[in-house]
């Protein structure tokens, strides 16, 4: 007995030493008080592109220390939960799409679920009017968080122990890190919301305004992350953290119960896989609409020679607007959590259906949205953040994760230091009533206990010659699928560099409202040409923050890896 316990002690000591060594190696390279932003990085052994320099660096250090792309994706997400609190999270949910060096396509669903006591009309008053403030802010807006379950579900594909992957995040929370000008602006902008929707004053609120260079320390978050390190999933879904979440819900009138937390599971699902001009596109299935929308949009343009029309020519942009409009009309009608509702996926993705959908497309003339009803389908038998990662072994991981709006519900779990999502707003609170992204939905996306709300997140991997080639994704609510669509078409059809494909101005049509949303730098002359065809325009400031990783191969070996980070934020590309 004694011998066993001595051996155990020795094993623990060894584990602890390895952990300290790994962490020291990691922190030796990372200075949370001084860092710069890189928009492009090249290497051959590994790369991470994410919304924050410190998070990308944490992921890169994991790769350097023998971790694979899954390990790096986990560590990057955990670091984002600390350094990018507006969207990085442990109180939200996400999706992972990956392709392993064994040739396996994977998707993991860790989308939030409606609490067990949620009900279809919970955001309607007694006269049936929508109460969007409740689906968008505060305690009642939160679904049961999925992120921590998702991290553990993806860890089965990793190589390193979980403790080594979470330790950098714990240190960033415990010791603090210096915030950027963008983060300072964002925290200041949400101050009154933080004051309104919290029962315990969170670390994000201070008397004087935040400015670039201030240090953000999150002690309660560090303690929560340490409980996850020490107790695994139970460190979040049971015990002290679960108790703190449940107490917060009781104080603020939310619905997430201890039972909801204990019962939460992530799901590994069959990804959506389709061909586009000789490439294989791997995307996220329901409850994200992202993969199916991509398939619909790409298949509707595949038989047209968009390259010869020219990049940002009125003809090419009009074609893309019209396929976007048609796909989003189907989203509103048919898409939702297929564990709860029948989604006619076979039909919606079939060549015959998509050909039929394009029959009323008239080059040079806008099709009004009231003429584009959702397609005819016969019953069948049957503020978000993205990170892209690649390793030297040929594994690639694409993850989009979210709290929904910036800082989610704005509610921080008292004593636990993390923000809860406001993902319930992604349900259709009432047929035809737009959510915060202007998206409408119907029965397929109505609220039900335990159901997952429909998402637009589109983590994507593209294979060329059966090898991982592109790892892509972005935040942006309903603009996500159209941004990923345009990024891929820019690279595949218009032969643009990843950097140009990401940074070129984006446009977006989502059927309703019947207008084209464009970024500030969308060319004015192009807009005028399209207005003459009958399109209405609205300015959307910026669309998305896309991260692309591109791999080149030398036979069976990775030859080079290029990581690109969107110009639109603090996004940072790291490679070695
Ligand atoms: O799942 C979705 O589609 C949304 N909750 C994503 C929200 C988002 O991208 C916000 N970021 N800009």
Coordinates of C-alpha atoms and ligand atoms in Angstrom, one line a residue:
X1 CA 0.0 0.0 0.0
X2 CA 2.7 2.4 1.1
X3 CA 4.7 1.5 -2.1
X4 CA 1.7 2.3 -4.3
X5 CA 1.2 5.7 -2.6
X6 CA 4.9 6.5 -2.9
X7 CA 4.7 5.7 -6.5
X8 CA 1.6 7.7 -6.9
X9 CA 3.3 10.6 -5.2
X10 CA 6.3 10.3 -7.6
X11 CA 3.9 10.2 -10.5
X12 CA 2.1 13.2 -9.3
X13 CA 5.3 15.0 -8.8
X14 CA 6.5 14.1 -12.3
X15 CA 3.2 15.3 -13.7
X16 CA 3.4 18.6 -11.8
X17 CA 7.0 19.1 -12.9
X18 CA 6.1 18.5 -16.5
X19 CA 3.2 20.9 -16.2
X20 CA 5.4 23.6 -14.6
X21 CA 8.0 23.0 -17.3
X22 CA 5.5 23.3 -20.1
X23 CA 3.9 26.3 -18.6
X24 CA 7.3 28.0 -18.0
X25 CA 8.3 27.2 -21.6
X26 CA 5.0 28.7 -22.8
X27 CA 5.1 31.8 -20.6
X28 CA 8.8 32.4 -21.3
X29 CA 7.7 33.2 -24.9
X30 CA 4.6 35.2 -24.1
X31 CA 4.7 38.6 -22.5
X32 CA 1.1 39.5 -21.6
X33 CA 2.2 43.1 -20.8
X34 CA 3.8 43.8 -24.2
X35 CA 2.8 42.3 -27.5
X36 CA 2.4 43.2 -31.1
X37 CA -0.2 42.3 -33.8
X38 CA 0.8 40.3 -36.9
X39 CA -1.5 40.0 -39.8
X40 CA 0.4 37.3 -41.7
X41 CA 2.8 34.6 -40.6
X42 CA 4.6 31.8 -42.4
X43 CA 6.1 28.5 -41.3
X44 CA 6.1 24.8 -41.9
X45 CA 5.5 23.3 -38.5
X46 CA 2.4 25.0 -37.2
X47 CA 0.2 28.0 -37.3
X48 CA -2.6 29.6 -35.3
X49 CA -4.8 32.5 -36.4
X50 CA -7.2 34.0 -33.8
X51 CA -8.8 37.2 -32.6
X52 CA -6.1 38.1 -30.1
X53 CA -2.3 38.0 -30.2
X54 CA -1.9 36.4 -26.8
X55 CA -4.4 33.7 -27.7
X56 CA -2.6 32.9 -31.0
X57 CA 0.7 32.9 -29.1
X58 CA -0.6 30.5 -26.5
X59 CA -1.8 28.1 -29.3
X60 CA 1.6 28.4 -31.1
X61 CA 3.5 27.5 -27.9
X62 CA 1.4 24.4 -27.4
X63 CA 2.3 23.3 -31.0
X64 CA 6.0 24.0 -30.3
X65 CA 5.8 22.0 -27.1
X66 CA 4.6 18.8 -28.9
X67 CA 0.9 19.4 -28.9
X68 CA -1.2 18.9 -32.1
X69 CA -3.7 21.2 -33.8
X70 CA -6.5 20.0 -31.4
X71 CA -4.4 20.8 -28.3
X72 CA -3.6 24.2 -29.7
X73 CA -7.2 24.9 -30.6
X74 CA -8.2 24.0 -27.0
X75 CA -5.5 26.2 -25.4
X76 CA -6.3 29.1 -27.8
X77 CA -10.0 29.0 -27.0
X78 CA -9.3 29.0 -23.2
X79 CA -6.9 31.9 -23.7
X80 CA -9.5 33.8 -25.7
X81 CA -12.0 33.3 -22.8
X82 CA -9.6 35.4 -20.8
X83 CA -8.1 38.0 -23.2
X84 CA -11.1 38.4 -25.5
X85 CA -14.0 38.5 -23.1
X86 CA -16.4 40.0 -25.6
X87 CA -16.6 36.7 -27.5
X88 CA -14.1 34.2 -26.2
X89 CA -15.8 32.2 -23.5
X90 CA -16.5 29.4 -21.2
X91 CA -20.1 30.5 -20.8
X92 CA -21.1 30.2 -24.4
X93 CA -20.9 27.6 -27.1
X94 CA -19.3 26.7 -30.4
X95 CA -18.6 24.4 -33.2
X96 CA -15.4 22.6 -34.4
X97 CA -14.7 21.3 -37.8
X98 CA -11.5 19.4 -38.4
X99 CA -9.6 17.0 -40.7
X100 CA -7.1 14.7 -39.2
X101 CA -3.9 13.4 -40.7
X102 CA -5.6 10.0 -40.8
X103 CA -8.1 11.4 -43.3
X104 CA -11.0 11.7 -40.9
X105 CA -13.4 14.6 -41.2
X106 CA -14.8 15.6 -37.8
X107 CA -17.4 18.0 -36.5
X108 CA -18.2 18.7 -32.8
X109 CA -21.3 20.5 -31.7
X110 CA -21.1 22.3 -28.4
X111 CA -23.9 24.7 -29.1
X112 CA -25.8 25.9 -26.0
X113 CA -29.2 24.3 -25.3
X114 CA -32.4 25.9 -24.1
X115 CA -32.9 25.2 -20.3
X116 CA -35.2 22.4 -19.3
X117 CA -37.8 25.0 -18.1
X118 CA -37.7 27.0 -21.3
X119 CA -40.9 27.3 -23.3
X120 CA -41.9 28.4 -26.8
X121 CA -43.5 31.7 -25.8
X122 CA -41.1 32.7 -23.0
X123 CA -40.2 35.9 -24.7
X124 CA -43.8 37.0 -25.5
X125 CA -46.0 39.2 -23.3
X126 CA -49.6 38.3 -22.6
X127 CA -50.7 40.0 -25.9
X128 CA -48.1 38.0 -27.9
X129 CA -45.7 40.9 -28.4
X130 CA -42.0 40.0 -28.5
X131 CA -39.9 40.9 -25.4
X132 CA -36.5 41.1 -27.2
X133 CA -34.8 42.8 -24.3
X134 CA -35.3 39.5 -22.4
X135 CA -33.9 37.3 -25.2
X136 CA -31.0 39.5 -25.7
X137 CA -29.8 40.8 -22.3
X138 CA -29.5 39.5 -18.8
X139 CA -30.1 36.2 -17.1
X140 CA -33.1 34.9 -19.1
X141 CA -31.2 35.3 -22.4
X142 CA -28.7 32.5 -21.6
X143 CA -28.7 29.0 -22.9
X144 CA -26.9 26.2 -21.1
X145 CA -23.2 26.7 -21.9
X146 CA -21.5 24.1 -24.1
X147 CA -17.9 25.3 -24.5
X148 CA -16.3 23.4 -21.7
X149 CA -18.0 20.2 -22.8
X150 CA -16.8 20.9 -26.3
X151 CA -13.2 21.4 -25.2
X152 CA -13.2 18.0 -23.5
X153 CA -14.9 16.4 -26.4
X154 CA -12.2 17.6 -28.8
X155 CA -9.5 16.7 -26.3
X156 CA -9.8 13.0 -27.2
X157 CA -8.0 14.0 -30.5
X158 CA -5.2 15.9 -28.6
X159 CA -1.9 14.6 -27.4
X160 CA -1.1 16.7 -24.3
X161 CA -2.8 16.6 -20.8
X162 CA -5.7 19.1 -20.3
X163 CA -3.9 20.8 -17.4
X164 CA -1.1 21.9 -19.7
X165 CA -3.6 23.4 -22.1
X166 CA -5.6 25.4 -19.6
X167 CA -2.6 26.6 -17.5
X168 CA -1.7 29.6 -19.8
X169 CA -5.3 30.8 -19.5
X170 CA -5.3 30.5 -15.7
X171 CA -2.1 32.6 -15.6
X172 CA -3.4 35.2 -17.9
X173 CA -6.5 35.5 -15.7
X174 CA -4.6 35.4 -12.4
X175 CA -1.8 37.8 -13.3
X176 CA -3.6 39.9 -15.8
X177 CA -2.7 41.1 -19.3
X178 CA -2.6 44.5 -21.0
X179 CA -5.6 45.4 -23.0
X180 CA -5.6 46.9 -26.5
X181 CA -7.3 50.2 -27.6
X182 CA -10.1 48.2 -29.2
X183 CA -10.8 46.2 -26.0
X184 CA -10.7 49.4 -23.9
X185 CA -13.3 51.0 -26.3
X186 CA -15.4 47.9 -26.2
X187 CA -15.4 47.6 -22.4
X188 CA -16.2 51.3 -22.0
X189 CA -19.1 51.0 -24.4
X190 CA -20.6 48.2 -22.4
X191 CA -20.1 49.7 -18.9
X192 CA -23.7 50.7 -18.3
X193 CA -24.9 47.3 -19.6
X194 CA -22.5 45.6 -17.1
X195 CA -23.9 47.7 -14.3
X196 CA -27.5 47.0 -15.3
X197 CA -27.3 43.2 -15.8
X198 CA -25.1 42.1 -13.0
X199 CA -25.8 41.2 -9.4
X200 CA -22.1 41.2 -8.4
X201 CA -19.8 43.9 -9.9
X202 CA -17.6 42.2 -12.5
X203 CA -13.9 42.8 -13.2
X204 CA -14.9 44.6 -16.4
X205 CA -16.3 47.6 -14.5
X206 CA -14.0 50.2 -13.0
X207 CA -14.6 53.8 -12.0
X208 CA -12.3 55.5 -14.6
X209 CA -12.6 54.7 -18.3
X210 CA -10.4 51.8 -19.6
X211 CA -7.6 52.8 -21.9
X212 CA -5.1 50.9 -24.0
X213 CA -2.3 49.6 -21.8
X214 CA -4.4 49.0 -18.7
X215 CA -4.1 45.6 -17.1
X216 CA -7.2 43.4 -16.8
X217 CA -7.0 40.9 -13.9
X218 CA -9.7 38.3 -13.5
X219 CA -9.2 36.4 -10.2
X220 CA -12.6 34.7 -10.1
X221 CA -12.2 33.5 -13.6
X222 CA -8.7 32.1 -12.7
X223 CA -10.4 30.2 -9.8
X224 CA -13.1 28.8 -12.1
X225 CA -10.5 27.7 -14.7
X226 CA -8.4 26.1 -11.9
X227 CA -11.5 24.1 -10.9
X228 CA -11.8 22.9 -14.5
X229 CA -8.1 22.0 -14.5
X230 CA -8.5 20.0 -11.3
X231 CA -11.9 18.4 -11.8
X232 CA -12.3 18.2 -15.5
X233 CA -15.8 18.7 -16.9
X234 CA -17.2 18.4 -13.4
X235 CA -15.2 21.5 -12.5
X236 CA -17.7 23.5 -14.6
X237 CA -20.9 21.4 -14.9
X238 CA -21.0 20.3 -11.2
X239 CA -19.7 21.4 -7.8
X240 CA -18.8 25.0 -7.0
X241 CA -19.0 26.5 -10.5
X242 CA -22.4 24.9 -11.1
X243 CA -23.5 26.1 -7.7
X244 CA -22.4 29.7 -8.6
X245 CA -24.2 29.6 -11.9
X246 CA -27.4 28.3 -10.3
X247 CA -27.2 31.0 -7.5
X248 CA -26.7 33.7 -10.2
X249 CA -29.7 32.4 -12.1
X250 CA -31.8 32.6 -8.9
X251 CA -30.7 36.1 -8.1
X252 CA -31.4 37.4 -11.6
X253 CA -34.5 35.4 -12.7
X254 CA -32.7 33.1 -15.2
X255 CA -33.6 29.5 -16.0
X256 CA -30.4 27.4 -16.1
X257 CA -30.6 24.8 -13.3
X258 CA -28.1 22.4 -11.7
X259 CA -29.8 19.6 -13.6
X260 CA -29.4 21.4 -17.0
X261 CA -25.7 21.8 -16.3
X262 CA -25.2 18.2 -15.2
X263 CA -27.1 16.9 -18.3
X264 CA -25.3 19.0 -20.9
X265 CA -23.3 17.0 -23.5
X266 CA -21.5 18.0 -26.6
X267 CA -22.2 15.9 -29.8
X268 CA -19.9 14.6 -32.4
X269 CA -21.8 14.8 -35.7
X270 CA -21.2 13.9 -39.4
X271 CA -19.9 17.0 -41.1
X272 CA -21.4 18.4 -44.3
X273 CA -19.1 17.4 -47.1
X274 CA -19.5 18.5 -50.8
X275 CA -17.4 19.2 -53.9
X276 CA -16.8 22.6 -55.4
X277 CA -14.8 22.7 -58.6
X278 CA -12.6 19.8 -57.7
X279 CA -12.2 20.8 -54.0
X280 CA -13.8 19.1 -51.0
X281 CA -15.5 21.5 -48.6
X282 CA -16.1 20.3 -45.1
X283 CA -18.6 22.2 -43.0
X284 CA -20.7 22.3 -39.9
X285 CA -24.1 20.5 -40.0
X286 CA -27.3 21.5 -38.0
X287 CA -27.8 23.1 -35.6
X288 CA -25.6 25.4 -37.6
X289 CA -27.0 26.5 -40.9
X290 CA -23.5 27.4 -41.9
X291 CA -22.4 24.2 -43.7
X292 CA -25.7 23.8 -45.6
X293 CA -25.9 27.5 -46.6
X294 CA -22.3 27.2 -47.9
X295 CA -23.3 24.1 -49.9
X296 CA -26.4 25.8 -51.3
X297 CA -24.6 29.0 -52.3
X298 CA -21.5 27.4 -53.8
X299 CA -23.5 24.8 -55.7
X300 CA -25.8 27.5 -57.1
X301 CA -22.8 29.3 -58.7
X302 CA -20.7 26.3 -59.5
X303 CA -22.0 25.9 -63.1
X304 CA -21.5 29.6 -63.9
X305 CA -18.1 30.9 -64.9
X306 CA -17.9 33.6 -62.2
X307 CA -14.2 34.0 -62.8
X308 CA -14.7 35.3 -66.3
X309 CA -17.2 37.9 -65.0
X310 CA -14.4 39.4 -62.9
X311 CA -13.9 40.1 -59.2
X312 CA -16.4 42.7 -57.9
X313 CA -17.9 43.1 -61.3
X314 CA -21.6 44.0 -61.1
X315 CA -22.5 40.6 -62.8
X316 CA -20.5 38.5 -60.3
X317 CA -21.7 40.4 -57.2
X318 CA -25.3 40.2 -58.4
X319 CA -25.1 36.5 -58.9
X320 CA -23.6 36.0 -55.4
X321 CA -26.3 38.3 -53.9
X322 CA -29.1 36.3 -55.5
X323 CA -27.8 32.9 -54.3
X324 CA -27.3 34.4 -50.8
X325 CA -30.9 35.6 -50.9
X326 CA -32.3 32.2 -51.9
X327 CA -30.2 30.2 -49.4
X328 CA -31.3 32.5 -46.5
X329 CA -35.0 32.2 -47.5
X330 CA -34.6 28.4 -47.0
X331 CA -32.8 29.0 -43.7
X332 CA -35.7 31.0 -42.4
X333 CA -38.2 28.3 -43.3
X334 CA -36.6 25.0 -42.8
X335 CA -33.5 25.1 -40.6
X336 CA -33.3 24.3 -36.9
X337 CA -31.9 21.6 -34.5
X338 CA -32.5 18.4 -36.3
X339 CA -32.5 16.5 -33.0
X340 CA -35.9 18.2 -32.6
X341 CA -37.3 19.0 -36.1
X342 CA -37.1 17.4 -39.5
X343 CA -34.8 19.5 -41.7
X344 CA -35.1 18.4 -45.4
X345 CA -31.3 18.4 -45.8
X346 CA -31.2 16.0 -48.7
X347 CA -33.6 18.1 -50.8
X348 CA -32.1 21.4 -49.8
X349 CA -28.7 20.3 -50.9
X350 CA -29.6 18.4 -54.1
X351 CA -28.5 19.6 -57.5
X352 CA -32.0 19.4 -58.9
X353 CA -33.5 21.5 -56.1
X354 CA -30.7 24.1 -56.4
X355 CA -31.1 24.3 -60.2
X356 CA -34.8 24.9 -59.7
X357 CA -34.1 27.6 -57.2
X358 CA -32.0 29.5 -59.8
X359 CA -34.7 29.3 -62.5
X360 CA -36.1 32.8 -61.7
X361 CA -32.6 34.4 -61.6
X362 CA -32.4 37.2 -64.1
X363 CA -28.9 38.6 -64.8
X364 CA -29.0 42.4 -64.4
X365 CA -32.2 42.5 -62.4
X366 CA -32.9 42.2 -58.7
X367 CA -35.4 39.5 -57.7
X368 CA -37.5 41.1 -54.9
X369 CA -37.5 39.0 -51.7
X370 CA -41.3 38.8 -51.7
X371 CA -41.0 36.8 -54.9
X372 CA -38.3 34.5 -53.5
X373 CA -40.4 32.4 -51.2
X374 CA -38.6 29.5 -49.6
X375 CA -38.2 26.6 -52.1
X376 CA -40.7 23.9 -52.6
X377 CA -39.7 20.9 -50.5
X378 CA -41.4 17.6 -50.4
X379 CA -41.4 15.8 -47.1
X380 CA -38.4 13.6 -46.7
X381 CA -38.3 10.2 -45.1
X382 CA -36.4 11.0 -43.4
X383 CA -19.7 38.9 -30.9
X384 CA -18.4 35.2 -31.8
X385 CA -14.8 34.4 -32.6
X386 CA -13.0 32.1 -35.0
X387 CA -9.7 30.4 -34.8
X388 CA -7.9 28.4 -37.4
X389 CA -5.1 26.0 -36.5
X390 CA -2.7 23.7 -38.5
X391 CA 0.1 21.4 -37.3
X392 CA 3.1 19.8 -38.9
X393 CA 1.4 16.4 -38.8
X394 CA -1.3 17.6 -41.2
X395 CA -4.1 18.0 -38.7
X396 CA -6.3 21.1 -39.2
X397 CA -8.9 22.5 -36.9
X398 CA -11.4 25.2 -37.5
X399 CA -13.4 26.5 -34.5
X400 CA -16.0 29.2 -34.2
X401 CA -17.3 29.9 -30.7
X402 CA -19.6 32.5 -29.3
X403 CA -21.5 34.3 -26.6
X404 CA -23.8 35.6 -29.4
X405 CA -23.8 39.4 -28.9
X406 CA -20.6 41.3 -27.6
X407 CA -20.1 40.1 -24.0
X408 CA -23.2 37.9 -24.4
X409 CA -26.0 38.5 -21.9
X410 CA -23.6 41.0 -20.2
X411 CA -24.2 39.0 -17.1
X412 CA -21.1 37.6 -15.3
X413 CA -21.6 34.7 -12.9
X414 CA -21.0 36.2 -9.5
X415 CA -17.9 34.7 -7.9
X416 CA -17.1 32.7 -11.0
X417 CA -15.9 35.6 -13.2
X418 CA -17.2 34.5 -16.6
X419 CA -19.8 35.9 -18.9
X420 CA -23.0 34.0 -19.9
X421 CA -24.2 33.9 -23.4
X422 CA -27.4 35.5 -24.8
X423 CA -27.8 32.7 -27.3
X424 CA -31.5 32.2 -26.7
X425 CA -32.0 35.1 -29.1
X426 CA -30.8 32.9 -31.9
X427 CA -34.1 31.0 -31.6
X428 CA -37.1 32.4 -33.4
X429 CA -38.9 34.0 -30.5
X430 CA -42.0 34.4 -32.7
X431 CA -42.5 33.5 -36.4
X432 CA -41.4 36.4 -38.5
X433 CA -39.9 38.5 -35.7
X434 CA -36.3 39.4 -36.5
X435 CA -33.6 38.5 -34.0
X436 CA -30.7 40.8 -33.2
X437 CA -29.2 39.9 -36.6
X438 CA -32.4 40.7 -38.4
X439 CA -32.9 37.0 -39.1
X440 CA -36.4 35.6 -39.1
X441 CA -37.4 32.0 -38.5
X442 CA -40.4 29.8 -38.0
X443 CA -41.4 26.5 -36.4
X444 CA -38.1 24.8 -37.2
X445 CA -36.3 27.2 -34.9
X446 CA -39.0 27.6 -32.2
X447 CA -37.9 27.3 -28.6
X448 CA -38.2 23.9 -26.9
X449 CA -36.6 22.6 -23.7
X450 CA -33.2 21.1 -24.4
X451 CA -33.2 22.2 -28.1
X452 CA -30.3 23.9 -29.7
X453 CA -30.9 27.3 -31.3
X454 CA -30.1 27.6 -35.0
X455 CA -26.6 29.1 -35.7
X456 CA -24.9 30.7 -38.7
X457 CA -21.4 29.7 -37.5
X458 CA -19.4 28.3 -40.4
X459 CA -16.0 26.8 -39.4
X460 CA -14.8 25.3 -42.6
X461 CA -12.0 23.1 -44.0
X462 CA -11.3 22.8 -47.7
X463 CA -9.3 19.9 -49.2
X464 CA -7.4 20.1 -52.4
X465 CA -6.1 16.8 -53.9
X466 CA -7.5 15.1 -50.8
X467 CA -5.1 17.1 -48.5
X468 CA -6.1 20.0 -46.1
X469 CA -5.7 23.2 -48.0
X470 CA -7.7 26.0 -46.4
X471 CA -8.9 26.4 -42.8
X472 CA -11.5 29.3 -42.7
X473 CA -14.1 30.9 -40.5
X474 CA -15.3 34.2 -39.0
X475 CA -17.7 35.8 -36.6
X476 CA -20.5 38.1 -37.8
X477 CA -23.9 36.6 -36.9
X478 CA -25.9 35.9 -40.1
X479 CA -23.1 37.4 -42.2
X480 CA -20.8 34.5 -41.3
X481 CA -21.8 32.1 -44.1
X482 CA -21.7 34.8 -46.8
X483 CA -18.3 36.0 -45.6
X484 CA -16.9 32.5 -45.7
X485 CA -18.6 32.0 -49.1
X486 CA -17.0 35.1 -50.5
X487 CA -13.6 34.3 -49.0
X488 CA -13.6 30.9 -50.7
X489 CA -14.8 32.2 -54.0
X490 CA -12.1 34.9 -53.9
X491 CA -9.4 32.3 -53.4
X492 CA -10.7 29.5 -55.6
X493 CA -12.3 31.4 -58.5
X494 CA -10.7 34.8 -58.4
X495 CA -7.3 33.3 -57.5
X496 CA -6.7 35.9 -54.8
X497 CA -4.1 35.6 -52.0
X498 CA -5.6 34.6 -48.6
X499 CA -4.8 38.1 -47.3
X500 CA -6.7 39.8 -50.2
X501 CA -9.6 37.4 -50.0
X502 CA -10.0 38.2 -46.3
X503 CA -9.5 41.9 -46.5
X504 CA -11.5 42.8 -49.6
X505 CA -14.8 44.5 -48.9
X506 CA -17.7 42.1 -48.2
X507 CA -21.4 42.3 -49.0
X508 CA -24.3 40.4 -47.5
X509 CA -27.9 39.6 -48.4
X510 CA -30.0 37.5 -46.1
X511 CA -33.4 37.5 -47.9
X512 CA -35.1 39.6 -45.2
X513 CA -34.6 42.5 -44.8
X514 CA -34.6 42.9 -48.6
X515 CA -31.3 44.8 -48.8
X516 CA -27.7 44.4 -49.5
X517 CA -25.5 45.2 -46.5
X518 CA -22.0 46.4 -47.4
X519 CA -18.9 47.4 -45.7
X520 CA -17.6 51.0 -45.7
X521 CA -15.1 50.4 -48.4
X522 CA -17.4 48.6 -50.8
X523 CA -16.8 50.4 -54.1
X524 CA -19.3 53.2 -54.7
X525 CA -19.4 52.7 -58.5
X526 CA -20.2 49.0 -58.0
X527 CA -23.0 50.0 -55.6
X528 CA -24.4 52.4 -58.2
X529 CA -24.4 49.7 -60.9
X530 CA -26.3 47.3 -58.6
X531 CA -28.8 50.0 -57.5
X532 CA -29.7 50.4 -61.2
X533 CA -30.6 46.7 -61.2
X534 CA -33.0 47.4 -58.4
X535 CA -31.0 46.6 -55.2
X536 CA -31.3 48.6 -52.0
X537 CA -28.2 49.1 -50.0
X538 CA -27.4 49.7 -46.3
X539 CA -24.1 50.3 -44.7
X540 CA -22.9 47.7 -42.2
X541 CA -19.5 49.3 -41.2
X542 CA -17.4 46.1 -41.0
X543 CA -18.4 42.5 -41.8
X544 CA -16.7 39.6 -40.1
X545 CA -13.1 38.9 -38.9
X546 CA -12.0 36.0 -41.0
X547 CA -9.0 33.9 -40.2
X548 CA -7.5 31.8 -43.0
X549 CA -4.7 29.2 -42.8
X550 CA -3.4 27.8 -46.1
X551 CA -1.2 24.7 -46.4
X552 CA 1.0 23.5 -49.2
X553 CA 2.1 19.9 -49.4
X554 CA 5.2 18.1 -50.7
X555 CA 3.8 14.6 -51.3
X556 CA 2.6 13.4 -47.9
X557 CA 4.5 16.0 -45.9
X558 CA 3.4 19.6 -45.0
X559 CA 5.6 21.9 -47.0
X560 CA 4.5 25.3 -45.8
X561 CA 1.8 26.9 -43.7
X562 CA 0.6 30.4 -44.2
X563 CA -1.6 32.1 -41.5
X564 CA -3.6 35.2 -42.2
X565 CA -5.6 37.3 -39.7
X566 CA -8.3 39.8 -40.7
X567 CA -7.3 43.5 -40.8
X568 CA -10.6 44.4 -39.2
X569 CA -9.7 43.7 -35.5
X570 CA -6.8 42.8 -33.2
X571 CA -6.6 39.5 -35.0
X572 CA -3.2 37.9 -35.0
X573 CA -1.5 35.3 -37.1
X574 CA 1.3 33.2 -35.6
X575 CA 3.4 30.5 -37.3
X576 CA 6.7 28.7 -37.0
Ligands
LIG1 O1 -24.6 31.3 -33.8 C1 -24.8 32.3 -34.4 O2 -25.0 32.4 -35.6 C2 -24.6 33.7 -33.7 N1 -24.8 33.5 -32.3 C3 -23.3 34.2 -34.0 C4 -23.1 35.6 -33.3 C5 -21.9 36.4 -33.9 O3 -21.3 36.0 -34.8 C6 -21.7 37.7 -33.3 N2 -20.5 38.2 -33.8 N3 -20.3 39.1 -34.5

